[in-house]
Each structure stands twice: as C-alpha cells, then as structure tokens.
C-alpha cells in the first residue's frame, strides 16, 4: 500500500514538474518570423520618448538622456532591480543584439540568452506595442552613443530570484494580445489609448497590485501605493482627474505643472522629461483617452498617524 502511494506521489510530482516546465518556457520571436521591413529611426525617437526609455536606462545624475548605460536602482516589494545598459555598446549594452533579440525582449520579456526578464521591465504593457514601432525603436537606439560599463546584478532574495518562476507570472498576468483600436472611437482617442496602455505603460505605476505583483484589473489606473515604496501614486481615472480638463492633462504632460500650481516630482518628473518631447498631438491624444476613463475607486490610503 505504501509503495503504491509513493509511486502515485512520484508520478504526480513528475507530471507537475513537466507542466511547470512547459508553462514556463520563455517565449521567443524568431528572426524568420519578422516580415521584411525598413525601420524608421525618426519614428523610433517618438517611440523612445513615448516608452520612457531614458527614465530608467539613462545613467543617473547626468543630463544626457541618450547615454543609456543604466544603473538606476528600482526598489520594489520583491527586491531592488537595476536598470541595465541598453546603449549600443557591444560588450556591456545591446550592440550585439539582433532585431529579433530586441523584439523578444520588449514584447515577450525574454533575454537573448533565453531567460525571463523580471517584470520591473514593463513588458506586460510593451507587449501591446506595434511590431513596426518596436523595430523603429531598435533602429533609433543603434544611433545613440555606446556607453561602457556593465550594471550590477539585481538584489532580489529567494524565491523571487528564480527566473523560471516568472513564466508562471507571465501565464497569469500577460495575455500576449496586440492593441486593438476601437472603431467606435476617434483616431485621436485610439492613439491616446495606444500610448497610455502600451508604450507609455501608465498602468504599471498608476494601478494597485496583488500579492504576486500583478495589476488588479478592476482598479487599473486607480492609483495606489508607490511601487518604489514611498508615497502614493494618484488615481488617473475620472475619480482623480474629474476637475482636470483635456488641456490641463496635455499641459501637465508637457510642463509637469498641475492646474492648482504644484509641480510633478519624483519618478513622474522623469516621465515628464520624456512626454515633453512628444508631438503636441500625441499629448492631446493621451489627454483625450484619460478623460474618457470612467471613475474607479482606488485602494484606501493608509491613515496618517497623529503626532503625540
């Protein structure tokens, strides 16, 4: 009897391991899966700004947004991540990457070595980007100056440092679907939705997360605790922006100035340095989409402790 129980347990264990291994296979885009295309680096610059690449990957404490040597520390409940070097340097950056390597990284969250990237890299949003835009971005990045220096490893404790487990996270929280325009909406609204939901990855910070670090879909864009551990990220549905006009939002994305006179700070200031470089019509499109979001109640803010 014990022998049968042991054998059955072994069979279930092997089957469970096989299912786990199958579910966590890193997705890869093969070179021969990319159709013929002539990339447009000029559009790549727009995608670079829309995607906020320099916010994380520019070398900290220096003014040049194109020096993408990485190194920024990104704290989270799961450990501290360090933005990698994505300059064209062949040894420390992405200078030896193929176009398929880059598409795979951005849209699948898989490294050229075939390992899962941690979702501190916002590929759950970037997966919705158009393939042509991703290819244009790669073409633009290749025009930037190479920066030497390899970034230190992430500081992530066990068990979160086991990259294979990220495959389960992706299975739970990524749908792999491209952005689908809403034919009932205007072209400007659809452009804004594309930028906000995809390249702009606004939900990555402006949404509460569950215990596994996945966005709570019912409260997407409704704000919540700052993923970096300090402060509160505002609600950007009409629950939080009801008194803002479309022009207020577009102006904020250009200048960082709020209608009441305050100025964006912290990580949002880095975001503004990118959105300020976008064409005015793109900022207006983002504003149109954000003003269309229905009001959603976010998680309750912790009560401030009274002084003694």
C-alpha positions as a Markdown table, in Angstrom:
| # | Residue | x | y | z |
|---|---|---|---|---|
| 1 | Unk | 0.0 | 0.0 | 0.0 |
| 2 | Unk | 2.8 | 2.4 | 1.0 |
| 3 | Unk | 4.6 | 1.5 | -2.2 |
| 4 | Unk | 1.6 | 2.4 | -4.3 |
| 5 | Unk | 1.1 | 5.7 | -2.5 |
| 6 | Unk | 4.8 | 6.5 | -3.0 |
| 7 | Unk | 4.7 | 5.6 | -6.7 |
| 8 | Unk | 1.5 | 7.7 | -7.2 |
| 9 | Unk | 3.1 | 10.6 | -5.5 |
| 10 | Unk | 6.2 | 10.3 | -7.7 |
| 11 | Unk | 4.0 | 10.2 | -10.9 |
| 12 | Unk | 2.1 | 13.3 | -9.8 |
| 13 | Unk | 5.4 | 15.1 | -8.9 |
| 14 | Unk | 6.8 | 14.3 | -12.4 |
| 15 | Unk | 3.7 | 15.4 | -14.1 |
| 16 | Unk | 3.6 | 18.6 | -12.0 |
| 17 | Unk | 7.2 | 19.3 | -12.9 |
| 18 | Unk | 6.5 | 18.7 | -16.6 |
| 19 | Unk | 3.5 | 21.1 | -16.6 |
| 20 | Unk | 5.5 | 23.7 | -14.7 |
| 21 | Unk | 8.4 | 23.4 | -17.2 |
| 22 | Unk | 6.0 | 23.6 | -20.2 |
| 23 | Unk | 4.2 | 26.7 | -18.8 |
| 24 | Unk | 7.4 | 28.5 | -18.0 |
| 25 | Unk | 9.2 | 28.1 | -21.4 |
| 26 | Unk | 10.4 | 31.6 | -22.3 |
| 27 | Unk | 8.7 | 32.9 | -25.4 |
| 28 | Unk | 11.0 | 33.9 | -28.3 |
| 29 | Unk | 10.4 | 35.7 | -31.6 |
| 30 | Unk | 12.4 | 34.0 | -34.3 |
| 31 | Unk | 14.3 | 36.1 | -36.9 |
| 32 | Unk | 12.4 | 34.4 | -39.7 |
| 33 | Unk | 9.1 | 35.4 | -38.1 |
| 34 | Unk | 9.8 | 39.1 | -38.8 |
| 35 | Unk | 8.5 | 40.3 | -42.2 |
| 36 | Unk | 10.6 | 42.4 | -44.5 |
| 37 | Unk | 10.6 | 46.0 | -43.2 |
| 38 | Unk | 12.7 | 49.2 | -43.5 |
| 39 | Unk | 12.8 | 50.7 | -40.0 |
| 40 | Unk | 12.2 | 54.4 | -39.4 |
| 41 | Unk | 14.6 | 55.8 | -36.8 |
| 42 | Unk | 12.7 | 59.1 | -36.8 |
| 43 | Unk | 9.6 | 57.3 | -35.6 |
| 44 | Unk | 11.9 | 55.3 | -33.3 |
| 45 | Unk | 12.7 | 58.6 | -31.5 |
| 46 | Unk | 9.0 | 59.2 | -30.9 |
| 47 | Unk | 8.7 | 55.6 | -29.5 |
| 48 | Unk | 11.7 | 56.2 | -27.4 |
| 49 | Unk | 10.0 | 59.2 | -25.8 |
| 50 | Unk | 6.6 | 57.6 | -25.5 |
| 51 | Unk | 8.1 | 54.5 | -23.9 |
| 52 | Unk | 10.1 | 56.5 | -21.4 |
| 53 | Unk | 13.3 | 54.5 | -22.1 |
| 54 | Unk | 15.6 | 57.2 | -20.7 |
| 55 | Unk | 13.6 | 57.4 | -17.4 |
| 56 | Unk | 15.1 | 54.1 | -16.3 |
| 57 | Unk | 18.1 | 53.5 | -18.6 |
| 58 | Unk | 19.9 | 56.8 | -18.7 |
| 59 | Unk | 22.9 | 56.9 | -16.5 |
| 60 | Unk | 21.8 | 58.5 | -13.2 |
| 61 | Unk | 22.9 | 62.0 | -12.2 |
| 62 | Unk | 23.9 | 63.3 | -15.6 |
| 63 | Unk | 21.9 | 65.4 | -18.0 |
| 64 | Unk | 22.2 | 63.4 | -21.3 |
| 65 | Unk | 19.0 | 61.4 | -21.9 |
| 66 | Unk | 20.8 | 59.4 | -24.7 |
| 67 | Unk | 23.5 | 57.9 | -22.5 |
| 68 | Unk | 21.7 | 54.7 | -21.8 |
| 69 | Unk | 24.3 | 53.0 | -19.6 |
| 70 | Unk | 21.7 | 52.1 | -17.0 |
| 71 | Unk | 22.3 | 51.8 | -13.3 |
| 72 | Unk | 19.2 | 53.3 | -11.8 |
| 73 | Unk | 18.0 | 51.4 | -8.7 |
| 74 | Unk | 14.3 | 50.5 | -8.8 |
| 75 | Unk | 13.1 | 49.4 | -5.4 |
| 76 | Unk | 10.1 | 47.1 | -5.1 |
| 77 | Unk | 8.4 | 44.7 | -2.5 |
| 78 | Unk | 10.3 | 41.9 | -4.2 |
| 79 | Unk | 13.8 | 43.4 | -4.0 |
| 80 | Unk | 15.8 | 46.1 | -5.8 |
| 81 | Unk | 16.2 | 46.0 | -9.6 |
| 82 | Unk | 18.9 | 47.8 | -11.5 |
| 83 | Unk | 18.1 | 49.1 | -15.0 |
| 84 | Unk | 20.5 | 47.6 | -17.5 |
| 85 | Unk | 22.8 | 49.2 | -20.1 |
| 86 | Unk | 20.8 | 49.4 | -23.4 |
| 87 | Unk | 23.3 | 51.5 | -25.2 |
| 88 | Unk | 24.8 | 50.2 | -28.5 |
| 89 | Unk | 28.0 | 49.1 | -26.7 |
| 90 | Unk | 28.8 | 45.7 | -28.0 |
| 91 | Unk | 30.2 | 44.3 | -24.7 |
| 92 | Unk | 28.1 | 46.0 | -22.0 |
| 93 | Unk | 25.0 | 47.0 | -23.9 |
| 94 | Unk | 22.8 | 45.7 | -26.7 |
| 95 | Unk | 25.3 | 46.3 | -29.5 |
| 96 | Unk | 25.4 | 42.6 | -30.5 |
| 97 | Unk | 21.7 | 42.0 | -30.3 |
| 98 | Unk | 19.7 | 41.1 | -33.4 |
| 99 | Unk | 16.5 | 42.8 | -34.2 |
| 100 | Unk | 14.7 | 39.6 | -33.1 |
| 101 | Unk | 16.5 | 39.7 | -29.8 |
| 102 | Unk | 15.2 | 43.2 | -29.2 |
| 103 | Unk | 11.6 | 42.4 | -30.2 |
| 104 | Unk | 11.7 | 39.3 | -28.0 |
| 105 | Unk | 12.9 | 41.3 | -25.0 |
| 106 | Unk | 10.4 | 44.1 | -25.4 |
| 107 | Unk | 7.3 | 42.2 | -26.3 |
| 108 | Unk | 8.0 | 38.8 | -24.6 |
| 109 | Unk | 10.2 | 39.7 | -21.7 |
| 110 | Unk | 12.8 | 37.1 | -22.7 |
| 111 | Unk | 16.5 | 37.8 | -22.9 |
| 112 | Unk | 18.8 | 36.8 | -25.8 |
| 113 | Unk | 20.1 | 34.0 | -23.5 |
| 114 | Unk | 16.6 | 32.6 | -23.3 |
| 115 | Unk | 15.8 | 33.7 | -19.7 |
| 116 | Unk | 12.8 | 35.5 | -18.4 |
| 117 | Unk | 13.3 | 39.2 | -17.6 |
| 118 | Unk | 11.7 | 40.4 | -14.3 |
| 119 | Unk | 8.6 | 42.4 | -14.9 |
| 120 | Unk | 10.2 | 45.5 | -13.4 |
| 121 | Unk | 10.9 | 45.9 | -17.1 |
| 122 | Unk | 7.3 | 46.9 | -18.2 |
| 123 | Unk | 6.9 | 44.4 | -21.0 |
| 124 | Unk | 3.4 | 43.5 | -19.8 |
| 125 | Unk | 2.5 | 46.9 | -21.3 |
| 126 | Unk | 5.0 | 46.9 | -24.1 |
| 127 | Unk | 3.5 | 43.6 | -25.4 |
| 128 | Unk | 0.7 | 45.8 | -26.8 |
| 129 | Unk | 3.1 | 47.9 | -29.0 |
| 130 | Unk | 3.0 | 47.6 | -32.7 |
| 131 | Unk | 5.8 | 45.4 | -34.1 |
| 132 | Unk | 6.8 | 48.2 | -36.5 |
| 133 | Unk | 7.2 | 50.6 | -33.6 |
| 134 | Unk | 9.4 | 48.2 | -31.7 |
| 135 | Unk | 11.6 | 47.7 | -34.8 |
| 136 | Unk | 11.8 | 51.5 | -35.3 |
| 137 | Unk | 12.9 | 51.9 | -31.7 |
| 138 | Unk | 15.7 | 49.4 | -32.1 |
| 139 | Unk | 16.9 | 51.3 | -35.2 |
| 140 | Unk | 16.9 | 54.6 | -33.2 |
| 141 | Unk | 18.7 | 53.1 | -30.2 |
| 142 | Unk | 21.5 | 52.0 | -32.6 |
| 143 | Unk | 22.1 | 55.6 | -33.5 |
| 144 | Unk | 22.9 | 56.6 | -29.9 |
| 145 | Unk | 26.3 | 56.7 | -28.3 |
| 146 | Unk | 27.7 | 53.5 | -26.8 |
| 147 | Unk | 28.3 | 53.6 | -23.0 |
| 148 | Unk | 30.7 | 51.2 | -21.4 |
| 149 | Unk | 30.1 | 49.6 | -18.0 |
| 150 | Unk | 28.0 | 46.6 | -17.0 |
| 151 | Unk | 25.3 | 47.2 | -14.4 |
| 152 | Unk | 25.4 | 45.2 | -11.2 |
| 153 | Unk | 23.1 | 42.3 | -10.7 |
| 154 | Unk | 19.6 | 42.7 | -9.2 |
| 155 | Unk | 19.3 | 42.4 | -5.4 |
| 156 | Unk | 16.3 | 40.0 | -5.3 |
| 157 | Unk | 16.0 | 37.4 | -2.5 |
| 158 | Unk | 14.9 | 33.8 | -2.8 |
| 159 | Unk | 12.4 | 32.6 | -4.1 |
| 160 | Unk | 11.8 | 35.7 | -6.2 |
| 161 | Unk | 15.2 | 35.4 | -7.8 |
| 162 | Unk | 14.3 | 32.2 | -9.6 |
| 163 | Unk | 13.7 | 33.4 | -13.1 |
| 164 | Unk | 11.9 | 30.3 | -14.3 |
| 165 | Unk | 9.0 | 31.2 | -11.9 |
| 166 | Unk | 8.5 | 34.4 | -13.9 |
| 167 | Unk | 6.9 | 32.1 | -16.6 |
| 168 | Unk | 4.1 | 31.4 | -14.2 |
| 169 | Unk | 3.7 | 35.1 | -13.5 |
| 170 | Unk | 3.5 | 35.8 | -17.3 |
| 171 | Unk | 0.9 | 33.0 | -17.7 |
| 172 | Unk | -1.2 | 34.7 | -15.0 |
| 173 | Unk | -0.8 | 38.3 | -16.0 |
| 174 | Unk | 0.1 | 38.6 | -19.7 |
| 175 | Unk | -2.4 | 38.0 | -22.5 |
| 176 | Unk | 0.0 | 38.5 | -25.4 |
| 177 | Unk | -2.6 | 40.4 | -27.4 |
| 178 | Unk | -1.7 | 43.4 | -29.6 |
| 179 | Unk | -3.5 | 46.7 | -29.2 |
| 180 | Unk | -6.9 | 46.6 | -30.9 |
| 181 | Unk | -8.4 | 50.0 | -32.0 |
| 182 | Unk | -12.0 | 50.8 | -31.0 |
| 183 | Unk | -13.7 | 51.6 | -34.3 |
| 184 | Unk | -16.4 | 53.5 | -32.5 |
| 185 | Unk | -13.8 | 56.0 | -31.2 |
| 186 | Unk | -11.9 | 58.7 | -32.9 |
| 187 | Unk | -8.4 | 58.3 | -34.3 |
| 188 | Unk | -7.1 | 60.6 | -31.6 |
| 189 | Unk | -8.7 | 58.6 | -28.8 |
| 190 | Unk | -7.2 | 55.4 | -30.3 |
| 191 | Unk | -3.8 | 56.9 | -30.5 |
| 192 | Unk | -4.1 | 58.1 | -26.9 |
| 193 | Unk | -5.3 | 54.6 | -25.8 |
| 194 | Unk | -2.3 | 53.0 | -27.6 |
| 195 | Unk | 0.2 | 55.3 | -25.9 |
| 196 | Unk | -1.3 | 55.2 | -22.4 |
| 197 | Unk | -2.0 | 51.4 | -22.3 |
| 198 | Unk | 1.0 | 50.3 | -24.3 |
| 199 | Unk | 4.2 | 52.3 | -24.8 |
| 200 | Unk | 3.5 | 54.8 | -22.0 |
| 201 | Unk | 2.9 | 51.9 | -19.6 |
| 202 | Unk | 1.0 | 54.3 | -17.3 |
| 203 | Unk | -0.9 | 51.4 | -15.6 |
| 204 | Unk | 2.4 | 49.9 | -14.3 |
| 205 | Unk | 2.7 | 52.7 | -11.7 |
| 206 | Unk | -0.9 | 54.0 | -11.5 |
| 207 | Unk | -2.6 | 50.8 | -10.6 |
| 208 | Unk | -2.7 | 48.7 | -7.3 |
| 209 | Unk | -1.1 | 45.3 | -7.4 |
| 210 | Unk | -2.0 | 41.9 | -5.7 |
| 211 | Unk | 0.3 | 39.8 | -3.6 |
| 212 | Unk | 2.0 | 38.4 | -6.6 |
| 213 | Unk | 2.8 | 41.8 | -8.1 |
| 214 | Unk | 0.1 | 41.6 | -10.8 |
| 215 | Unk | -2.0 | 44.6 | -11.6 |
| 216 | Unk | -5.6 | 44.4 | -10.2 |
| 217 | Unk | -7.6 | 44.8 | -13.4 |
| 218 | Unk | -10.7 | 46.1 | -11.7 |
| 219 | Unk | -8.7 | 49.1 | -10.4 |
| 220 | Unk | -6.5 | 49.7 | -13.3 |
| 221 | Unk | -5.3 | 53.4 | -13.4 |
| 222 | Unk | -6.9 | 53.9 | -10.0 |
| 223 | Unk | -3.7 | 54.7 | -8.2 |
| 224 | Unk | -2.2 | 53.0 | -5.1 |
| 225 | Unk | 1.0 | 52.6 | -3.2 |
| 226 | Unk | 4.1 | 53.7 | -5.0 |
| 227 | Unk | 5.8 | 50.5 | -6.3 |
| 228 | Unk | 9.1 | 52.1 | -5.2 |
| 229 | Unk | 8.0 | 52.1 | -1.6 |
| 230 | Unk | 7.5 | 55.8 | -0.8 |
| 231 | Unk | 4.3 | 57.9 | -1.2 |
| 232 | Unk | 1.1 | 57.3 | -3.1 |
| 233 | Unk | 0.6 | 57.2 | -6.9 |
| 234 | Unk | -2.5 | 59.2 | -7.9 |
| 235 | Unk | -5.7 | 57.9 | -9.4 |
| 236 | Unk | -5.8 | 58.9 | -13.1 |
| 237 | Unk | -9.4 | 57.8 | -13.8 |
| 238 | Unk | -12.1 | 60.4 | -13.6 |
| 239 | Unk | -12.2 | 59.7 | -9.9 |
| 240 | Unk | -8.9 | 61.6 | -9.7 |
| 241 | Unk | -8.9 | 63.8 | -12.7 |
| 242 | Unk | -12.6 | 64.9 | -12.8 |
| 243 | Unk | -11.6 | 68.5 | -12.3 |
| 244 | Unk | -8.8 | 68.4 | -14.9 |
| 245 | Unk | -9.6 | 69.4 | -18.5 |
| 246 | Unk | -8.1 | 67.8 | -21.5 |
| 247 | Unk | -5.9 | 70.8 | -21.9 |
| 248 | Unk | -4.8 | 70.6 | -18.2 |
| 249 | Unk | -3.6 | 67.0 | -18.8 |
| 250 | Unk | -1.9 | 67.8 | -22.1 |
| 251 | Unk | -0.1 | 70.8 | -20.4 |
| 252 | Unk | 0.9 | 68.6 | -17.5 |
| 253 | Unk | 2.5 | 66.1 | -19.8 |
| 254 | Unk | 4.5 | 68.9 | -21.4 |
| 255 | Unk | 5.5 | 71.0 | -18.4 |
| 256 | Unk | 4.8 | 69.0 | -15.3 |
| 257 | Unk | 2.6 | 71.9 | -13.9 |
| 258 | Unk | -0.7 | 70.9 | -12.3 |
| 259 | Unk | -3.8 | 73.1 | -12.6 |
| 260 | Unk | -3.5 | 74.0 | -8.9 |
| 261 | Unk | 0.1 | 75.1 | -9.3 |
| 262 | Unk | 2.0 | 72.2 | -8.0 |
| 263 | Unk | 4.8 | 70.6 | -10.0 |
| 264 | Unk | 5.4 | 66.9 | -10.7 |
| 265 | Unk | 8.2 | 65.4 | -8.6 |
| 266 | Unk | 9.9 | 62.0 | -8.1 |
| 267 | Unk | 9.7 | 59.5 | -10.8 |
| 268 | Unk | 6.9 | 61.4 | -12.5 |
| 269 | Unk | 9.4 | 64.3 | -13.2 |
| 270 | Unk | 11.4 | 61.8 | -15.2 |
| 271 | Unk | 8.3 | 60.8 | -17.1 |
| 272 | Unk | 7.6 | 64.4 | -18.0 |
| 273 | Unk | 11.1 | 64.8 | -19.4 |
| 274 | Unk | 10.0 | 62.2 | -22.0 |
| 275 | Unk | 6.4 | 63.2 | -22.7 |
| 276 | Unk | 7.5 | 66.8 | -23.1 |
| 277 | Unk | 9.4 | 65.6 | -26.2 |
| 278 | Unk | 6.4 | 64.1 | -27.8 |
| 279 | Unk | 4.4 | 65.8 | -30.6 |
| 280 | Unk | 1.7 | 68.0 | -29.2 |
| 281 | Unk | -0.9 | 65.9 | -30.9 |
| 282 | Unk | 0.3 | 62.8 | -29.0 |
| 283 | Unk | -0.1 | 64.6 | -25.7 |
| 284 | Unk | -3.5 | 65.8 | -26.7 |
| 285 | Unk | -4.5 | 62.2 | -27.7 |
| 286 | Unk | -3.3 | 60.8 | -24.3 |
| 287 | Unk | -5.4 | 63.5 | -22.6 |
| 288 | Unk | -8.5 | 62.6 | -24.6 |
| 289 | Unk | -8.1 | 58.9 | -23.7 |
| 290 | Unk | -7.5 | 59.7 | -20.0 |
| 291 | Unk | -10.6 | 61.9 | -19.8 |
| 292 | Unk | -12.7 | 59.1 | -21.2 |
| 293 | Unk | -11.8 | 56.7 | -18.3 |
| 294 | Unk | -14.8 | 56.1 | -16.0 |
| 295 | Unk | -14.3 | 56.9 | -12.4 |
| 296 | Unk | -12.8 | 54.0 | -10.5 |
| 297 | Unk | -12.3 | 53.9 | -6.7 |
| 298 | Unk | -8.8 | 53.0 | -5.8 |
| 299 | Unk | -7.5 | 51.2 | -2.7 |
| 300 | Unk | -7.9 | 53.0 | 0.6 |
| 301 | Unk | -5.0 | 55.2 | 1.6 |
| 302 | Unk | -3.4 | 54.4 | 4.9 |
| 303 | Unk | -4.4 | 56.8 | 7.7 |
| 304 | Unk | -1.7 | 59.1 | 8.8 |
| 305 | Unk | -0.6 | 58.6 | 12.4 |
| 306 | Unk | -1.4 | 61.5 | 14.6 |
| 307 | Unk | 1.5 | 63.1 | 16.4 |
| 308 | Unk | 2.0 | 62.8 | 20.1 |
